[in-house]
Short mmCIF file of C-alpha atoms in Angstrom, two decimals:
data_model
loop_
_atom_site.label_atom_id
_atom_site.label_comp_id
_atom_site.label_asym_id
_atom_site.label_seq_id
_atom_site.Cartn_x
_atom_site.Cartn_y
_atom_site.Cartn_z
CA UNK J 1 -16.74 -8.68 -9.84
CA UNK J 2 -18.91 -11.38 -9.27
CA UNK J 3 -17.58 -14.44 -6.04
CA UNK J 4 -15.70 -16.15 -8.63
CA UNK J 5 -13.95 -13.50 -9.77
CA UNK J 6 -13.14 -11.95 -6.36
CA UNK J 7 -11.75 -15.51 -5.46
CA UNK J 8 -9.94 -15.71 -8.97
CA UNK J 9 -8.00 -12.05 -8.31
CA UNK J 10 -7.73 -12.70 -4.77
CA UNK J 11 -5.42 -15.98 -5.55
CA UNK J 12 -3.13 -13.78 -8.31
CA UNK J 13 -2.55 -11.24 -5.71
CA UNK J 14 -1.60 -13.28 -2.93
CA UNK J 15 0.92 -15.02 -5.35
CA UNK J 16 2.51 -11.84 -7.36
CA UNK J 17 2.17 -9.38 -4.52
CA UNK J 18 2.71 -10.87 -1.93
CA UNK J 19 4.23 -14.85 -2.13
CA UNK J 20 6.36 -13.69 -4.94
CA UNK J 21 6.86 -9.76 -4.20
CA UNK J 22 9.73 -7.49 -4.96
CA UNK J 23 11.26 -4.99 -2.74
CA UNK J 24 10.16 -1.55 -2.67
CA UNK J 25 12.91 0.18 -2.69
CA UNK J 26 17.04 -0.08 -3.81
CA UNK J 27 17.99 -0.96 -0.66
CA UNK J 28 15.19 -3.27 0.38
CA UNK J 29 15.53 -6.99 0.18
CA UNK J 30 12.68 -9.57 0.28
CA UNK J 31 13.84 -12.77 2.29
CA UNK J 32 11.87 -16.19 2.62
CA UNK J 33 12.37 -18.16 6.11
CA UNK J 34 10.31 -21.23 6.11
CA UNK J 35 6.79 -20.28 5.38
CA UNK J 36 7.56 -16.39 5.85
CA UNK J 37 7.91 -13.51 3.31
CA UNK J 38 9.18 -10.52 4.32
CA UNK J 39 10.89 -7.20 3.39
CA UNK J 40 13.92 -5.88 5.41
CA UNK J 41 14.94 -2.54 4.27
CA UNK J 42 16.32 0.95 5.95
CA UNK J 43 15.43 2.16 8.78
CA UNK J 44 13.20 4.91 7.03
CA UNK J 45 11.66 1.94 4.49
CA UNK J 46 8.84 -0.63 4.88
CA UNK J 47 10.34 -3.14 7.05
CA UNK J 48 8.11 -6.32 7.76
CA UNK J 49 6.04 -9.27 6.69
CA UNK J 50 4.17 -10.05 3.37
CA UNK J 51 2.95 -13.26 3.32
CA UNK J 52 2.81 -16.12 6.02
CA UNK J 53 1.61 -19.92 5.32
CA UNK J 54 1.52 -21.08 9.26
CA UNK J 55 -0.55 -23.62 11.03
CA UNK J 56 -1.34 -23.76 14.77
CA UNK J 57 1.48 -26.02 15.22
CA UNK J 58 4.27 -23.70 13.63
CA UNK J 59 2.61 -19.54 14.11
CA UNK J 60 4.12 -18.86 17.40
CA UNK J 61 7.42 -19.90 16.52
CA UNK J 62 7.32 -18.29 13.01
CA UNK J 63 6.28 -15.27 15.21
CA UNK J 64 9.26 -15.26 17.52
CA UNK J 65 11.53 -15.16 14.70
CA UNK J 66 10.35 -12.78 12.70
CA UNK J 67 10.68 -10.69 16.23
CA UNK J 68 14.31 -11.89 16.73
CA UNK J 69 15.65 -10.46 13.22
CA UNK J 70 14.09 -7.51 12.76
CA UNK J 71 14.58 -6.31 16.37
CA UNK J 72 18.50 -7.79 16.13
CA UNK J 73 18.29 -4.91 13.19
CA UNK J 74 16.97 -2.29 15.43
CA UNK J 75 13.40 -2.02 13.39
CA UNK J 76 10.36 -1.39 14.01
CA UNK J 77 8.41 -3.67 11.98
CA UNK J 78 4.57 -4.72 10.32
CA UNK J 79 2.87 -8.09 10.20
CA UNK J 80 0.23 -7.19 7.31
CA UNK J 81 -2.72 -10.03 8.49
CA UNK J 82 -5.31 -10.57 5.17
CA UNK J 83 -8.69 -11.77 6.66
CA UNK J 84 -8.15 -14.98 4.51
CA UNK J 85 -4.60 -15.64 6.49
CA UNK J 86 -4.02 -18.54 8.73
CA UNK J 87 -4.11 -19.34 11.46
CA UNK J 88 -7.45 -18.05 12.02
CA UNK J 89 -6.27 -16.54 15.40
CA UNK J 90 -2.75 -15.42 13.76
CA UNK J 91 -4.08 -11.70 15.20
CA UNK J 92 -4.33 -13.18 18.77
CA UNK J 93 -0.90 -14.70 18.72
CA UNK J 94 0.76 -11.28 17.12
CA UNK J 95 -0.73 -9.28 20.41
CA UNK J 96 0.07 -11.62 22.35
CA UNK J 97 3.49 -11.59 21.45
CA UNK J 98 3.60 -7.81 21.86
CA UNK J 99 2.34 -6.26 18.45
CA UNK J 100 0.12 -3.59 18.52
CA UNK J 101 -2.49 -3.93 15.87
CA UNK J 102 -3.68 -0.30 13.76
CA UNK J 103 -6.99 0.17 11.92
CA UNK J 104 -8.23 -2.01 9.66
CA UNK J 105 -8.53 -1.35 5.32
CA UNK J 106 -10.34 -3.33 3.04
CA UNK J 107 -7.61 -4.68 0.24
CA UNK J 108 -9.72 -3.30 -3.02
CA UNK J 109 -8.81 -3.83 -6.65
CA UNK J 110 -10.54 -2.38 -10.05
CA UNK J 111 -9.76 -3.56 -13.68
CA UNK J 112 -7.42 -0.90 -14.66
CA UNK J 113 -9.30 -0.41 -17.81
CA UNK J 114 -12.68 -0.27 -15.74
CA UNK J 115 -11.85 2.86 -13.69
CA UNK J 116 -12.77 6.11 -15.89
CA UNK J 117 -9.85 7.57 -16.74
CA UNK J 118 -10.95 11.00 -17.75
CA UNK J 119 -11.77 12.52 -14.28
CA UNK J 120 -11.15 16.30 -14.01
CA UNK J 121 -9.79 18.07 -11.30
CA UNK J 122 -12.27 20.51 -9.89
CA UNK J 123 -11.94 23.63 -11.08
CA UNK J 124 -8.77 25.92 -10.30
CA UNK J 125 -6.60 22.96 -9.60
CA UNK J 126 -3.63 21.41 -11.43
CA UNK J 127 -2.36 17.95 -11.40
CA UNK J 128 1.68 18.17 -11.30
CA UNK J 129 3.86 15.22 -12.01
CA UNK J 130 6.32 14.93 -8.61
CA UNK J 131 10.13 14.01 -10.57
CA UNK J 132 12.50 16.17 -7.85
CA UNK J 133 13.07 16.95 -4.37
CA UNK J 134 11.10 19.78 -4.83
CA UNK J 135 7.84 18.02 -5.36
CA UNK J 136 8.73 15.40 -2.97
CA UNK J 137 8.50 18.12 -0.28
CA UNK J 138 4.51 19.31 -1.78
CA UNK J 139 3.98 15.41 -1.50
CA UNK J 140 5.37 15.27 2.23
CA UNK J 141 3.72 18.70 2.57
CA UNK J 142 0.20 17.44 1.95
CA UNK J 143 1.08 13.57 3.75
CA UNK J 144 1.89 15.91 6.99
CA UNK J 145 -1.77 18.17 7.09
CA UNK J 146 -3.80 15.20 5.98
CA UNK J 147 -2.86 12.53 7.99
CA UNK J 148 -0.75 14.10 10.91
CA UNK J 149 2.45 12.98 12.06
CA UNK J 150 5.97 13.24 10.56
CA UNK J 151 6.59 12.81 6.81
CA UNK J 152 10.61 12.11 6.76
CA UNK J 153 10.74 8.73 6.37
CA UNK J 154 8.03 8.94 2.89
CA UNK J 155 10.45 12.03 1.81
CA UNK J 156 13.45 9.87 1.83
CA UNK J 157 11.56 6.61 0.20
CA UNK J 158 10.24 8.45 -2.11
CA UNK J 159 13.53 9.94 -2.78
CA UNK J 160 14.85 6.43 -3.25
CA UNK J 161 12.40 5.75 -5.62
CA UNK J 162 12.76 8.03 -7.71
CA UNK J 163 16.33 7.87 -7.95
CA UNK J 164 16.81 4.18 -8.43
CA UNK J 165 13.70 3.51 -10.45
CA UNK J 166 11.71 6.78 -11.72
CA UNK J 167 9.52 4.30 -13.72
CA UNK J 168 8.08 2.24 -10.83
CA UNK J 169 6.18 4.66 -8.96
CA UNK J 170 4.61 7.73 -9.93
CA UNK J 171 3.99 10.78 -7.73
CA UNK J 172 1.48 13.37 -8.35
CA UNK J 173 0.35 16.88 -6.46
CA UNK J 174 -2.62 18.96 -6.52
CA UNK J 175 -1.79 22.82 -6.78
CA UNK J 176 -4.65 25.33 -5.95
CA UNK J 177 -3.88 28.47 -6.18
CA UNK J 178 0.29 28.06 -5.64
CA UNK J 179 -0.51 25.60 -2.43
CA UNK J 180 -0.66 21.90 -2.19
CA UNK J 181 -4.23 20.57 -1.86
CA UNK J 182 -3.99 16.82 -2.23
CA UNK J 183 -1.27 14.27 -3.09
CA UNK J 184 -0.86 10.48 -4.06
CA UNK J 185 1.15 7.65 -5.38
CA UNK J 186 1.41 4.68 -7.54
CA UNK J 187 3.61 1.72 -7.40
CA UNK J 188 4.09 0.00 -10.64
CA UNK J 189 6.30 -3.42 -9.87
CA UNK J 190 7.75 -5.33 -12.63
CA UNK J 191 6.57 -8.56 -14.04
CA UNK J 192 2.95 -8.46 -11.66
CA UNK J 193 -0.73 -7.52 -13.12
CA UNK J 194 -1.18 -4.68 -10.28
CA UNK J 195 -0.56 -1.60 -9.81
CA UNK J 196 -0.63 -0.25 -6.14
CA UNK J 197 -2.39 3.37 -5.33
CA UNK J 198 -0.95 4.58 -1.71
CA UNK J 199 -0.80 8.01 -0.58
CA UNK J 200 -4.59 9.32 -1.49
CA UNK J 201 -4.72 12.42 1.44
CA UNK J 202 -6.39 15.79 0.79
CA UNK J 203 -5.81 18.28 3.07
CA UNK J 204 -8.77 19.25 4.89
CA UNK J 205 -11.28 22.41 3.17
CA UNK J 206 -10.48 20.81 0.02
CA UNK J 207 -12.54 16.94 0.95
CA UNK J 208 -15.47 16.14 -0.93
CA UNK J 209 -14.71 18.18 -3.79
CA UNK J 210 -13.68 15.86 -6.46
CA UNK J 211 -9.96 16.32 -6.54
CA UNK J 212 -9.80 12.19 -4.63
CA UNK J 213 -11.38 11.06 -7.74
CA UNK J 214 -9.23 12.73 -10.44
CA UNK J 215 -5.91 11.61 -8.36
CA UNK J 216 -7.86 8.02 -9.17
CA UNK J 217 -8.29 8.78 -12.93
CA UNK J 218 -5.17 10.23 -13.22
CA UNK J 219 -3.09 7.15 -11.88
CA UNK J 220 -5.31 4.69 -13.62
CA UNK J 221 -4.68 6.31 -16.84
CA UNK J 222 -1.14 6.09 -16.10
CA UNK J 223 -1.31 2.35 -15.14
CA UNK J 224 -3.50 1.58 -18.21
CA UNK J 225 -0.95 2.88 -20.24
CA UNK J 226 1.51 0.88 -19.22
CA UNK J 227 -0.10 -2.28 -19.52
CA UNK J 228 -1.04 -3.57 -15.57
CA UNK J 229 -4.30 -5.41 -15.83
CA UNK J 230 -5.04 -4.07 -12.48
CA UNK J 231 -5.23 -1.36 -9.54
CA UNK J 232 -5.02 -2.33 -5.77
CA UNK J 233 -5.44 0.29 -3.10
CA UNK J 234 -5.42 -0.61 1.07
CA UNK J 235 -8.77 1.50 2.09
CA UNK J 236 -9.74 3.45 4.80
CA UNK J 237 -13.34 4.05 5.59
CA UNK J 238 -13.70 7.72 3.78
CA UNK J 239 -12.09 6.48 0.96
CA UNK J 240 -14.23 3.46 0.76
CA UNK J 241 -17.42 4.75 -0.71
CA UNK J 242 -15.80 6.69 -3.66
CA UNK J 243 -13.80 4.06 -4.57
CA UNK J 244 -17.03 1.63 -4.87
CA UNK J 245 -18.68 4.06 -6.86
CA UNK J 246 -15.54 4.24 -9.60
CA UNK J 247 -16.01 0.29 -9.79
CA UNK J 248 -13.73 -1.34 -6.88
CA UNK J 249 -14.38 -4.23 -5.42
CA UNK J 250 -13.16 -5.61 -1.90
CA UNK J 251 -11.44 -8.61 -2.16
CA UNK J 252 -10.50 -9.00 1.70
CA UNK J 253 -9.33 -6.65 4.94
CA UNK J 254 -5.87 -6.02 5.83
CA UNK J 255 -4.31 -5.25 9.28
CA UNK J 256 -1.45 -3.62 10.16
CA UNK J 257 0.29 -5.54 13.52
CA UNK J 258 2.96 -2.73 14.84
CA UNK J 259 6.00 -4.55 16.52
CA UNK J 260 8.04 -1.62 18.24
CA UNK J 261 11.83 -2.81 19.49
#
């Protein structure tokens, strides 16, 4: 994408994804509060803020009650800060008013049709579509040994998912030899041109051997088929590279600001 066209997407995905976004889940909500968008959902969901048009004048106060709902809730809850978002120092105010802020990812999007779409999986591994409980737990499974932590909270979303709207996200494994290898996700909302990737881990002994780029292929087939225009995907730094190389393009970063009750 050339600087017009980066500008171009850039100003579609602000307004479908995030000025304009639907919930994530059946018993998530999206609420605007002055110049606020934000999702309040269970205490296992997403819980936090989407979009924010603030000046100097009006951040802080914005800030404050954002913290006053979601910790009246009892939740733990994200400020996602775009480097295009304003107030320029809207990261300053957010740790100053006691948000913790995570790594950075670059926000990248392909043309869905772009991406090849006829990736294999290296050799010995299958691609299984994730429809039950049972493949929810290989998905969890793999979340846990790539990335650490716990997985209970993406068991039960994607459990909720699934349940309340099996065509809006798709799940896939990879199966090596009877054990989970790598896992990801796609998140295909109604009525918007993109189609989110989230989930991309492969546990480790199986990196750098392909299977990333087939998850890739086998989502954007998916997507393609189903009409969205486009794929988004939040980026870490290993992912970065390979994702360039199958035609993404950065269109801004994202940070995560962690408010904890």
């Amino acid at each position: 994408m050339d600087h017009s066209e980066v500008s171009e997407v850039l100003a579609r995905y602000d307004r479908e994804m995030r000025r304009e976004a639907r919930p994530d889940g059946p018993a998530s909500r999206i609420e605007r509060t002055g110049n606020v968008v934000r999702q309040t959902g269970p205490a296992h969901g997403w819980n936090g803020v989407l979009w924010s048009g603030l000046d100097e004048s009006g951040a802080d106060a914005a800030i404050a009650e954002q913290i006053t709902h979601f910790t009246g809730l009892g939740r733990e809850f994200e400020w996602k800060v775009y480097g295009h978002d304003r107030p320029a120092d809207l990261g300053r105010r957010l740790v100053a008013a006691g948000f913790t802020p995570e790594p950075w990812e670059a926000l990248m999007v392909a043309e869905t049709a772009a991406v090849p779409h006829d990736t294999p999986a290296p050799g010995g591994v299958r691609l299984l579509p994730v429809t039950d409980a049972a493949g929810v737990g290989l998905v969890v499974e793999v979340h846990e040994r790539a990335f650490g932590g716990d997985g209970s909270r993406l068991r039960q979303t994607l459990l909720d998912q699934l349940a309340a709207a099996p065509d809006a996200v798709v799940a896939v494994v990879a199966v090596a030899d009877g054990v989970p290898v790598s896992a990801a996700r796609m998140e295909l909302p109604a009525g918007t041109a993109f189609a989110g990737l989230w989930g991309g881990g492969t546990v480790p002994g199986w990196r750098g051997r392909g299977v990333y780029r087939a998850l890739v292929a086998h989502r954007a087939r998916i997507a393609a088929e189903r009409g969205y225009a486009y794929l988004h995907v939040d980026a870490m730094a290993d992912s970065r590279p390979i994702l360039e190389r199958l035609g993404f393009a950065r269109l801004t970063t994202t940070t995560p600001y962690v408010y904890v009750p």
